mmCIF file of C-alpha atoms in Angstrom:
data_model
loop_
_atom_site.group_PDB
_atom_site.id
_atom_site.type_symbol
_atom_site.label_atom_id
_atom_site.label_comp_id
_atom_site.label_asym_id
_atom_site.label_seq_id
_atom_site.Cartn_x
_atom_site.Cartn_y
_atom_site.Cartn_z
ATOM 1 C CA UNK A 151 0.000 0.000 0.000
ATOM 2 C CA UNK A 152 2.997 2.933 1.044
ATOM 3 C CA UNK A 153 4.482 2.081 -2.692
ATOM 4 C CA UNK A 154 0.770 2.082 -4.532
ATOM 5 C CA UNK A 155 0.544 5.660 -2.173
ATOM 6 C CA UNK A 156 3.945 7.395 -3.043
ATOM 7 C CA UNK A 157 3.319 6.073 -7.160
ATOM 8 C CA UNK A 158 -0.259 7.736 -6.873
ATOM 9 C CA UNK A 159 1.044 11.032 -4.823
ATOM 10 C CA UNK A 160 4.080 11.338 -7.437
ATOM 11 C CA UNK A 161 2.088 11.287 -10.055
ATOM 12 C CA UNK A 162 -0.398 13.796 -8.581
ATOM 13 C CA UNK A 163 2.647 16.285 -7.983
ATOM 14 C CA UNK A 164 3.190 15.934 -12.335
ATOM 15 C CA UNK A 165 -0.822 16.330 -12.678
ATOM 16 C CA UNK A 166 -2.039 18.733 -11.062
ATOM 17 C CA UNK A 167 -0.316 21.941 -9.571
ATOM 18 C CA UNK A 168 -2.278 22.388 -6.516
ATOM 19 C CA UNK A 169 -0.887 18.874 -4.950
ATOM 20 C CA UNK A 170 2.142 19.498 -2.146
ATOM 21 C CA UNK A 171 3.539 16.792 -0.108
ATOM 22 C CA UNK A 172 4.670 17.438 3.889
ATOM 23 C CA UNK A 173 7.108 15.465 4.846
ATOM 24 C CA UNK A 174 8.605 14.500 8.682
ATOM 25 C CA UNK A 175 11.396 12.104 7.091
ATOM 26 C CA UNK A 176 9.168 9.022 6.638
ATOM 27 C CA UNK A 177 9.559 7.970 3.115
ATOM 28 C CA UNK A 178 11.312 10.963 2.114
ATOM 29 C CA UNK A 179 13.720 8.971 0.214
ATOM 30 C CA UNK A 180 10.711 7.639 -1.815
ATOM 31 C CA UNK A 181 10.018 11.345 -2.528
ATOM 32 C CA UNK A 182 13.080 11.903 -3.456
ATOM 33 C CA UNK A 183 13.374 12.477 -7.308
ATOM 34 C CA UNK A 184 9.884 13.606 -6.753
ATOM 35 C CA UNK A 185 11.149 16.285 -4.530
ATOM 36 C CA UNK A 186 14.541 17.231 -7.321
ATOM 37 C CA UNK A 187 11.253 17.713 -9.933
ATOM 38 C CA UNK A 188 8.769 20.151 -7.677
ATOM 39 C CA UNK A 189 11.317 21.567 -4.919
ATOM 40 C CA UNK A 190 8.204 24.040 -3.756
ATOM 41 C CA UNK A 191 5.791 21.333 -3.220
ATOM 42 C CA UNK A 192 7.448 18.628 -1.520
ATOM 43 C CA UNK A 193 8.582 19.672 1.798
ATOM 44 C CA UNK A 194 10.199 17.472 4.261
ATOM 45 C CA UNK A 195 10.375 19.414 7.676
ATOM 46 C CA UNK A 196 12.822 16.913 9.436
ATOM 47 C CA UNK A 197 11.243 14.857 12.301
ATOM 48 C CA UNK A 198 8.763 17.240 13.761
ATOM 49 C CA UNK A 199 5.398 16.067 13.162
ATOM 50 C CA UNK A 200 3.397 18.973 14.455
ATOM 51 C CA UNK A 201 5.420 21.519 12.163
ATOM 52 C CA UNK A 202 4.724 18.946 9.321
ATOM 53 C CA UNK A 203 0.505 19.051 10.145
ATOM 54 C CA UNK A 204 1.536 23.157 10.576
ATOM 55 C CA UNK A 205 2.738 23.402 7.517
ATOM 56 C CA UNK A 206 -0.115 21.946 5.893
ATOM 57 C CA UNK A 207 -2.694 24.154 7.042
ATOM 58 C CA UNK A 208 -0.659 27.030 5.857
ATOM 59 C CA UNK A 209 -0.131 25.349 2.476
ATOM 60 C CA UNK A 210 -3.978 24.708 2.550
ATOM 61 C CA UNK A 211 -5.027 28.594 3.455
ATOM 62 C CA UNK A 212 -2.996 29.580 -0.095
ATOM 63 C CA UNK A 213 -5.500 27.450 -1.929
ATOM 64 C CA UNK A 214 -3.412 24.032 -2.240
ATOM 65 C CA UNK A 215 -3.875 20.830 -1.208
ATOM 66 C CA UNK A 216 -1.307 19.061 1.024
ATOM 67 C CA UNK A 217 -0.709 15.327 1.383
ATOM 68 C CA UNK A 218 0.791 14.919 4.668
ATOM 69 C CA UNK A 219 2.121 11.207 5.476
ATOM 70 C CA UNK A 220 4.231 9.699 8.311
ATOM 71 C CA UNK A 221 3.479 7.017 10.827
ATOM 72 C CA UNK A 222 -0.259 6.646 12.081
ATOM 73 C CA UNK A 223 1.517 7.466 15.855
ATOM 74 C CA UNK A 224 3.399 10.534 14.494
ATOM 75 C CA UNK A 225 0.828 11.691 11.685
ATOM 76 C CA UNK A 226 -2.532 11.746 14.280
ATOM 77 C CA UNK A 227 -1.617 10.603 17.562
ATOM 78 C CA UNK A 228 1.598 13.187 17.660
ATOM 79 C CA UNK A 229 0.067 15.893 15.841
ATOM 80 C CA UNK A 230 -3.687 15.996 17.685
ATOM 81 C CA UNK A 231 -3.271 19.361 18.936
ATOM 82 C CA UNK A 232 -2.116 20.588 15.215
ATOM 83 C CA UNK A 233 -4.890 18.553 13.275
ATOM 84 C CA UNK A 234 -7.567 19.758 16.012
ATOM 85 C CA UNK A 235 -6.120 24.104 15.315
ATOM 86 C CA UNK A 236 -4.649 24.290 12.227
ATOM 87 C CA UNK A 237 -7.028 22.352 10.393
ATOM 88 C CA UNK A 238 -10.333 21.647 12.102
ATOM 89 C CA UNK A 239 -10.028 25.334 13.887
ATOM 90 C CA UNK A 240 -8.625 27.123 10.783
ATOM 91 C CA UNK A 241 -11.592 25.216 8.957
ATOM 92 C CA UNK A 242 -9.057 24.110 5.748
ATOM 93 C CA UNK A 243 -8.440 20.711 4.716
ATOM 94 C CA UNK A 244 -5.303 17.911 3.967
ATOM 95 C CA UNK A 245 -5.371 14.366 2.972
ATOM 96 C CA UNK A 246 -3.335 12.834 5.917
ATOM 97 C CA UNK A 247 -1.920 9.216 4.811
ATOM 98 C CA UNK A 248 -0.627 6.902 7.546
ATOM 99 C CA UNK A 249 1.414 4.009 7.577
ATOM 100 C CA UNK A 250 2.164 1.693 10.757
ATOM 101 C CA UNK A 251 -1.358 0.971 11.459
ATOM 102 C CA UNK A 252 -2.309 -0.128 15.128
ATOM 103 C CA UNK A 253 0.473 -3.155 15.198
ATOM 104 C CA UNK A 254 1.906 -3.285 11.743
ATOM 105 C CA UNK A 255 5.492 -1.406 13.338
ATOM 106 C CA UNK A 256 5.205 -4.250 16.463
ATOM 107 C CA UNK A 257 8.563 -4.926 15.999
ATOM 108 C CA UNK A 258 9.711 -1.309 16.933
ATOM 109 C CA UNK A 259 8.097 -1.090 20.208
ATOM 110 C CA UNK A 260 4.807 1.245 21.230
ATOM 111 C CA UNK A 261 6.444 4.096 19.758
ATOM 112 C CA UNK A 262 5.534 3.131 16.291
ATOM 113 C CA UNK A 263 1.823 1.167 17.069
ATOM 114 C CA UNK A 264 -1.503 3.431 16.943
ATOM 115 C CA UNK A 265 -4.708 2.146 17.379
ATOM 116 C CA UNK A 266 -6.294 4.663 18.878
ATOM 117 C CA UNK A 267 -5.918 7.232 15.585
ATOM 118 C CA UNK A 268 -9.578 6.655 14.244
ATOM 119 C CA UNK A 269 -10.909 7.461 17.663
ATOM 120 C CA UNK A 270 -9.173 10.405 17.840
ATOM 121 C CA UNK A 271 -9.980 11.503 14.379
ATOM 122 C CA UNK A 272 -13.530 11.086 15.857
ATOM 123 C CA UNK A 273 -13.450 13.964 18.224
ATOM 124 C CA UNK A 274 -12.625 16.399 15.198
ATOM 125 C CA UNK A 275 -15.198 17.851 13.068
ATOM 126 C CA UNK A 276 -16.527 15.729 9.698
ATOM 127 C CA UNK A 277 -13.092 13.678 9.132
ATOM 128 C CA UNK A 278 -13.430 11.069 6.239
ATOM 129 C CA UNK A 279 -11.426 8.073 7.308
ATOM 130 C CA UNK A 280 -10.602 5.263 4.447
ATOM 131 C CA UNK A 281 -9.084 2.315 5.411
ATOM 132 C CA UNK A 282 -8.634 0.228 2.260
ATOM 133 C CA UNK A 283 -8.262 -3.857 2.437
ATOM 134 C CA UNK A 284 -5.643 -4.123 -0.794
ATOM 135 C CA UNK A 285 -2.912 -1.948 -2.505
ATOM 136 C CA UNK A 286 -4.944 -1.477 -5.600
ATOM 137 C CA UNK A 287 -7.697 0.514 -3.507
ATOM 138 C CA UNK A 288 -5.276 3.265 -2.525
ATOM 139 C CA UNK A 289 -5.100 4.791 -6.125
ATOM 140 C CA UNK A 290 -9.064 5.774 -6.267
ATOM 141 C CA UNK A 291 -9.192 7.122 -3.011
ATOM 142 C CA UNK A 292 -6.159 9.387 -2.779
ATOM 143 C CA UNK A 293 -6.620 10.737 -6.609
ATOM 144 C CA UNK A 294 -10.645 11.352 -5.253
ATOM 145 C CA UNK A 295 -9.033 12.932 -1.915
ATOM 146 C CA UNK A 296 -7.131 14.931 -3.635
ATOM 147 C CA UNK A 297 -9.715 16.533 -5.953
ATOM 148 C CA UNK A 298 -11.842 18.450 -2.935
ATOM 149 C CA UNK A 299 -10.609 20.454 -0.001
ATOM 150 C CA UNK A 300 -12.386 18.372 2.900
ATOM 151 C CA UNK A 301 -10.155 16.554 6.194
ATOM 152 C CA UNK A 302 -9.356 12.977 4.853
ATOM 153 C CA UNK A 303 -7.164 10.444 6.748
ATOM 154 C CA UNK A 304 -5.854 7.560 4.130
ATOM 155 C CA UNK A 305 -4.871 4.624 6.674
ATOM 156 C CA UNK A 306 -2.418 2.097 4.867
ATOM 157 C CA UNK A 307 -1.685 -1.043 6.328
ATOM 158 C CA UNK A 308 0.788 -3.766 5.942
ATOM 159 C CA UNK A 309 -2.039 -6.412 5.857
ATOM 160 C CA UNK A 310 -4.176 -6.911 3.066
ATOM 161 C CA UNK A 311 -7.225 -8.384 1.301
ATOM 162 C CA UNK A 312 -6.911 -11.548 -1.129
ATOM 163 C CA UNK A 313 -8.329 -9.258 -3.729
ATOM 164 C CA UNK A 314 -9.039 -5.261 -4.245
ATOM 165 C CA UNK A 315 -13.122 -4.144 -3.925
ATOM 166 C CA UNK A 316 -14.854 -1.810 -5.164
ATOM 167 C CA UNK A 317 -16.820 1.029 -3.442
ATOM 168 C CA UNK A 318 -17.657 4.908 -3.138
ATOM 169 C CA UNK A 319 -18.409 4.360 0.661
ATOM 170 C CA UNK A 320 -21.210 1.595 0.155
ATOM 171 C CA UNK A 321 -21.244 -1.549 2.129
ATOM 172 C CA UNK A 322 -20.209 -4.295 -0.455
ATOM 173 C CA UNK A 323 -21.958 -7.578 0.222
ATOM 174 C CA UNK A 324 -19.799 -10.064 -0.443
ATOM 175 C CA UNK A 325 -22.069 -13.378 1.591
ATOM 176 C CA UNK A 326 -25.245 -13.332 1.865
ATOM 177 C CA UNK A 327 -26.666 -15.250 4.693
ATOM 178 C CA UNK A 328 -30.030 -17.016 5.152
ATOM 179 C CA UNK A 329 -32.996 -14.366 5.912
ATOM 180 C CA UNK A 330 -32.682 -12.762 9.657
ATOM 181 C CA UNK A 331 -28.702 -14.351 9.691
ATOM 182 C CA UNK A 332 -26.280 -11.988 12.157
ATOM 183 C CA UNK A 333 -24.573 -9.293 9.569
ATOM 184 C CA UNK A 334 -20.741 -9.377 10.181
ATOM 185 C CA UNK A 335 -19.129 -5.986 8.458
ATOM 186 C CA UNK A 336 -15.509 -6.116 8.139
ATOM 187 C CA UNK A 337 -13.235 -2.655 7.751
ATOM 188 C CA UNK A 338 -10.545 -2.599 5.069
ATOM 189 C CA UNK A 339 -7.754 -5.814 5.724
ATOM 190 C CA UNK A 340 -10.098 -7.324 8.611
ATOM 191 C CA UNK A 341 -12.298 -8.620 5.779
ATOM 192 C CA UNK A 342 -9.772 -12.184 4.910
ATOM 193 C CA UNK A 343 -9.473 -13.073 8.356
ATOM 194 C CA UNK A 344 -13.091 -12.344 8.976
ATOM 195 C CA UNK A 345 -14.009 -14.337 5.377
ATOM 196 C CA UNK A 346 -11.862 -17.505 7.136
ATOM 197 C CA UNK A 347 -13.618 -16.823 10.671
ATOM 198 C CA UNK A 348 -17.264 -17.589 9.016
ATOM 199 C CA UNK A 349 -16.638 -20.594 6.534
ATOM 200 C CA UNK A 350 -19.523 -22.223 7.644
ATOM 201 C CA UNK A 351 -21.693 -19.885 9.267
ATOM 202 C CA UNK A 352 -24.865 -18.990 8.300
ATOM 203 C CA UNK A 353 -24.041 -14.606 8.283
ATOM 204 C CA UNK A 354 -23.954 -12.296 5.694
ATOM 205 C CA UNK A 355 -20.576 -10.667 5.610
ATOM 206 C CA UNK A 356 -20.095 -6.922 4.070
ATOM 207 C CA UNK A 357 -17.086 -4.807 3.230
ATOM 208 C CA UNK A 358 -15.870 -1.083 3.543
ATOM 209 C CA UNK A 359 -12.853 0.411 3.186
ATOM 210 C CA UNK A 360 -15.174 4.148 4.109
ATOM 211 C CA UNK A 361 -15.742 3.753 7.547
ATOM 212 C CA UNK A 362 -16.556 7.787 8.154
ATOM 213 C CA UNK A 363 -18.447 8.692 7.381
ATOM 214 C CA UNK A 364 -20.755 5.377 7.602
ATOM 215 C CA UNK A 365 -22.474 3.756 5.337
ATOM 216 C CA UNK A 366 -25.525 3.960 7.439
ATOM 217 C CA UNK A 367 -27.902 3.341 5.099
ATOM 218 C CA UNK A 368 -26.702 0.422 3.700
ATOM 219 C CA UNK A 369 -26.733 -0.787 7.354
ATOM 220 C CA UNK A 370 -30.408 -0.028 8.176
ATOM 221 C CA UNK A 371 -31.296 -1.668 4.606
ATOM 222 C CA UNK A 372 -28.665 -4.734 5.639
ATOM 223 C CA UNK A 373 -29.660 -5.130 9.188
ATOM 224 C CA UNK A 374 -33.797 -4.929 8.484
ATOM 225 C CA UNK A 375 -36.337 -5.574 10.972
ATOM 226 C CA UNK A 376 -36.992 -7.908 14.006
ATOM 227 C CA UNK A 377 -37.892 -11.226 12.557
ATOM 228 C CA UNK A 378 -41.957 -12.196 13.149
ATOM 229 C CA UNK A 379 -40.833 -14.318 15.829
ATOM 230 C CA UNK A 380 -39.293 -11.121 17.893
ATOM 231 C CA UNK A 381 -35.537 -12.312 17.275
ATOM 232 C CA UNK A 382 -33.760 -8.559 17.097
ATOM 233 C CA UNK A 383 -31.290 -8.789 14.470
ATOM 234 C CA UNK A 384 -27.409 -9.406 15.185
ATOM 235 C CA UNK A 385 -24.706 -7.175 14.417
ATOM 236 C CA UNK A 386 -21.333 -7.612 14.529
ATOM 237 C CA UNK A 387 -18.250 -5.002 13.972
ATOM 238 C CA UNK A 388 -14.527 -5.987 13.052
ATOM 239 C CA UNK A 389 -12.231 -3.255 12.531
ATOM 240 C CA UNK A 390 -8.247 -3.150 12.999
ATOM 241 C CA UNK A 391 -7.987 -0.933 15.114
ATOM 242 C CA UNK A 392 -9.656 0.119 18.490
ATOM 243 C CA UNK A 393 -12.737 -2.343 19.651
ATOM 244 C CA UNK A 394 -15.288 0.001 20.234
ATOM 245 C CA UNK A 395 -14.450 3.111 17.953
ATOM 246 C CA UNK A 396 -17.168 2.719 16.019
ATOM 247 C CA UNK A 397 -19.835 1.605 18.771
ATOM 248 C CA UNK A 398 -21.333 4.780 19.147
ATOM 249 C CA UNK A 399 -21.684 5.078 16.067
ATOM 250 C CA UNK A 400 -23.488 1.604 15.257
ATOM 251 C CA UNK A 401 -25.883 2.221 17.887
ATOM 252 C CA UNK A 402 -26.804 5.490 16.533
ATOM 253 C CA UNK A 403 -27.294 4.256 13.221
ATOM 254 C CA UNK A 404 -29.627 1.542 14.134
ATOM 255 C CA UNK A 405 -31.720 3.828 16.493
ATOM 256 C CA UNK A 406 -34.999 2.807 16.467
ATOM 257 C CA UNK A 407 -34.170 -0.876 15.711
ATOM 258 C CA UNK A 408 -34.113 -3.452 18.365
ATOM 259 C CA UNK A 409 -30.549 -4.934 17.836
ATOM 260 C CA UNK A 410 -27.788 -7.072 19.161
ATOM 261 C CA UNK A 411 -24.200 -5.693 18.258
ATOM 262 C CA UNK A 412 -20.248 -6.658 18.919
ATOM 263 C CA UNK A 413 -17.645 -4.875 18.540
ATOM 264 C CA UNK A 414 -13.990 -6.614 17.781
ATOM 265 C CA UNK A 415 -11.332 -4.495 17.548
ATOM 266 C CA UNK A 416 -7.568 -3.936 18.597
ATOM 267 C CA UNK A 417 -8.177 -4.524 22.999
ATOM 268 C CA UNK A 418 -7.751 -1.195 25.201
ATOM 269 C CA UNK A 419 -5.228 -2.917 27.001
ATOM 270 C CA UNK A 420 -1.218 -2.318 26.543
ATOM 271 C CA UNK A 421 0.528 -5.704 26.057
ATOM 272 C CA UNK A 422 3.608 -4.403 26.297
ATOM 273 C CA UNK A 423 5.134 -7.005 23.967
ATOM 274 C CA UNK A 424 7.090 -6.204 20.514
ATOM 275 C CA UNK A 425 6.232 -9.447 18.109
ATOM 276 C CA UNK A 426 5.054 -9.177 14.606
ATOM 277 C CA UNK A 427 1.597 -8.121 13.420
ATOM 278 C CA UNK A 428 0.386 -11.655 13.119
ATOM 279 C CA UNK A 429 1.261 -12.305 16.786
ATOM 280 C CA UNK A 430 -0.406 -9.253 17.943
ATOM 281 C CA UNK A 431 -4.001 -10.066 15.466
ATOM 282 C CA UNK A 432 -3.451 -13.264 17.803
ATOM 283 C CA UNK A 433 -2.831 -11.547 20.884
ATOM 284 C CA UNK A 434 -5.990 -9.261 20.172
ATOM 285 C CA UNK A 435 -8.302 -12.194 19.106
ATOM 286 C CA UNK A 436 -8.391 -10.756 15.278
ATOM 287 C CA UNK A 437 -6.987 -13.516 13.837
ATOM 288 C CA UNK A 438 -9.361 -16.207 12.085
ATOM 289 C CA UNK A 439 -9.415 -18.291 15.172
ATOM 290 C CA UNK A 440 -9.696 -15.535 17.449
ATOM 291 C CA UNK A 441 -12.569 -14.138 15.070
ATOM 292 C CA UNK A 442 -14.322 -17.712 15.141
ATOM 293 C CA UNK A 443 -14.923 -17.772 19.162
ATOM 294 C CA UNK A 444 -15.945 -14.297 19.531
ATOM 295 C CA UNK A 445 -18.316 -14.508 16.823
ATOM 296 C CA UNK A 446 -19.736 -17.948 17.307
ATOM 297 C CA UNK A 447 -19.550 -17.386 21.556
ATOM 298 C CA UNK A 448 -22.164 -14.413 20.509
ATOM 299 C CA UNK A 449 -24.027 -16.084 18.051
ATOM 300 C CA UNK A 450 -24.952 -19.090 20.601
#
């Protein structure tokens, strides 16, 4: 996903005139010959994130539109203060794109792990957040990000889908379950292991890579109404990063509609362990196995 990312914000840079890129070091070697072509528009501020989300907001005020990009940690959980003023306050726009994910940069210790950035994002004013499930997804949504002047946050991930889906924010059904079956929605990579997690269960499994804002429409229409025997329908949430970030959310959507829901999500509590991502997806029950107990355990 970072290479699909840096070939789609290179190219921008030739395209279009109003595209700048902030950098904090993180891939600025990528940028490089980039940077040697449009001197004025790639920027690499050394490693100081808030100057980085600082510099954006000016760049946005002049009427372009900045791609800033670091690590999830540095890029939202560093810079709050600066995406909360000179953004949200100053009421401009950037495309912020992340790499590192909540457990992708394991092996570097806490520093480097951020699953708490979409929850964060959520306490700012109308953020789109993509999370896309394959490399081939990143493309669309950073050339569509970059054609309007809104807040976007582009999170990339090491992990990825089997194959790239479509979708303009729409919950793509991918399984369709028997009628008044639990609805299991997956967010960007969670989608294989949740696929795996099901084989054999009778739910109907749907995709986004558009979590904000929600497709809550599709919901309502996917969720329906209390079967005639009183059953209240059965949601269930799987998104990599924070359990619960989206909770709120879910219950608002559905208000009105007697419903079951679970959340699975990155756990609030601090293992303290380095370990790759696949042993943290274990540690966090978001691995296929993990995936299977929760979700069967609620099912009954």
């Amino acid at each position: 996903m970072r290479d699909s990312f840096i070939d789609t914000a290179t190219a921008l840079l030739d395209d279009d005139p109003r595209t700048a890129v902030v950098l904090a070091d993180i891939s600025a070697s990528s940028f490089a010959p980039a940077a040697r072509q449009h001197p004025d528009r790639v920027l690499n501020v050394g490693i100081r994130e808030q100057l980085m989300v600082g510099v954006a907001g000016g760049l946005a005020l002049t009427g372009l539109r900045p791609i800033v990009h670091s690590y999830a940690t540095f890029a939202v959980d560093r810079a709050y203060e600066q995406l909360k003023l000179d953004l949200d306050h100053q009421g401009v726009g950037a495309v912020v794109v992340s790499v590192g994910a909540s457990y992708d940069g394991a092996s570097m210790g806490r520093t480097h792990m951020s699953p708490g950035d979409v929850a964060l994002l959520d306490t700012l004013t109308d953020w789109t957040v993509h999370v896309p499930g394959h490399p081939a997804e990143v493309p669309g949504l950073l050339r569509a990000a970059a054609r309007h002047d809104d807040r976007v946050y582009l999170r990339l991930s090491t992990e990825v889908n089997e194959v790239p889906l479509p979708g303009a924010g729409r919950l793509a059904v991918l399984r369709r379950g028997s009628v008044g079956a639990a609805l299991v929605v997956a967010v960007g990579p969670m989608l294989r292991p949740v696929l795996e997690a099901v084989a054999g269960l009778d739910v109907t499994v749907a995709y986004t890579h558009t979590p904000r804002p929600f497709d809550v429409a599709g919901l309502r229409e996917l969720v329906g109404p209390a079967t005639s025997a009183g059953t209240a329908p059965a949601v269930v949430l799987v998104e990599p990063y924070l359990a619960g970030t989206s909770s709120a959310l879910l219950g608002t959507a559905l208000g009105g509609v007697p419903h079951r829901s679970l959340s699975l999500g990155v756990g609030r509590t601090d293992l303290r362990r380095y370990g790759e991502p696949a042993d943290h997806a274990r540690w966090h029950g978001l691995d296929p196995a993990g995936l299977r107990r929760s979700i069967s355990a609620f099912l009954g």
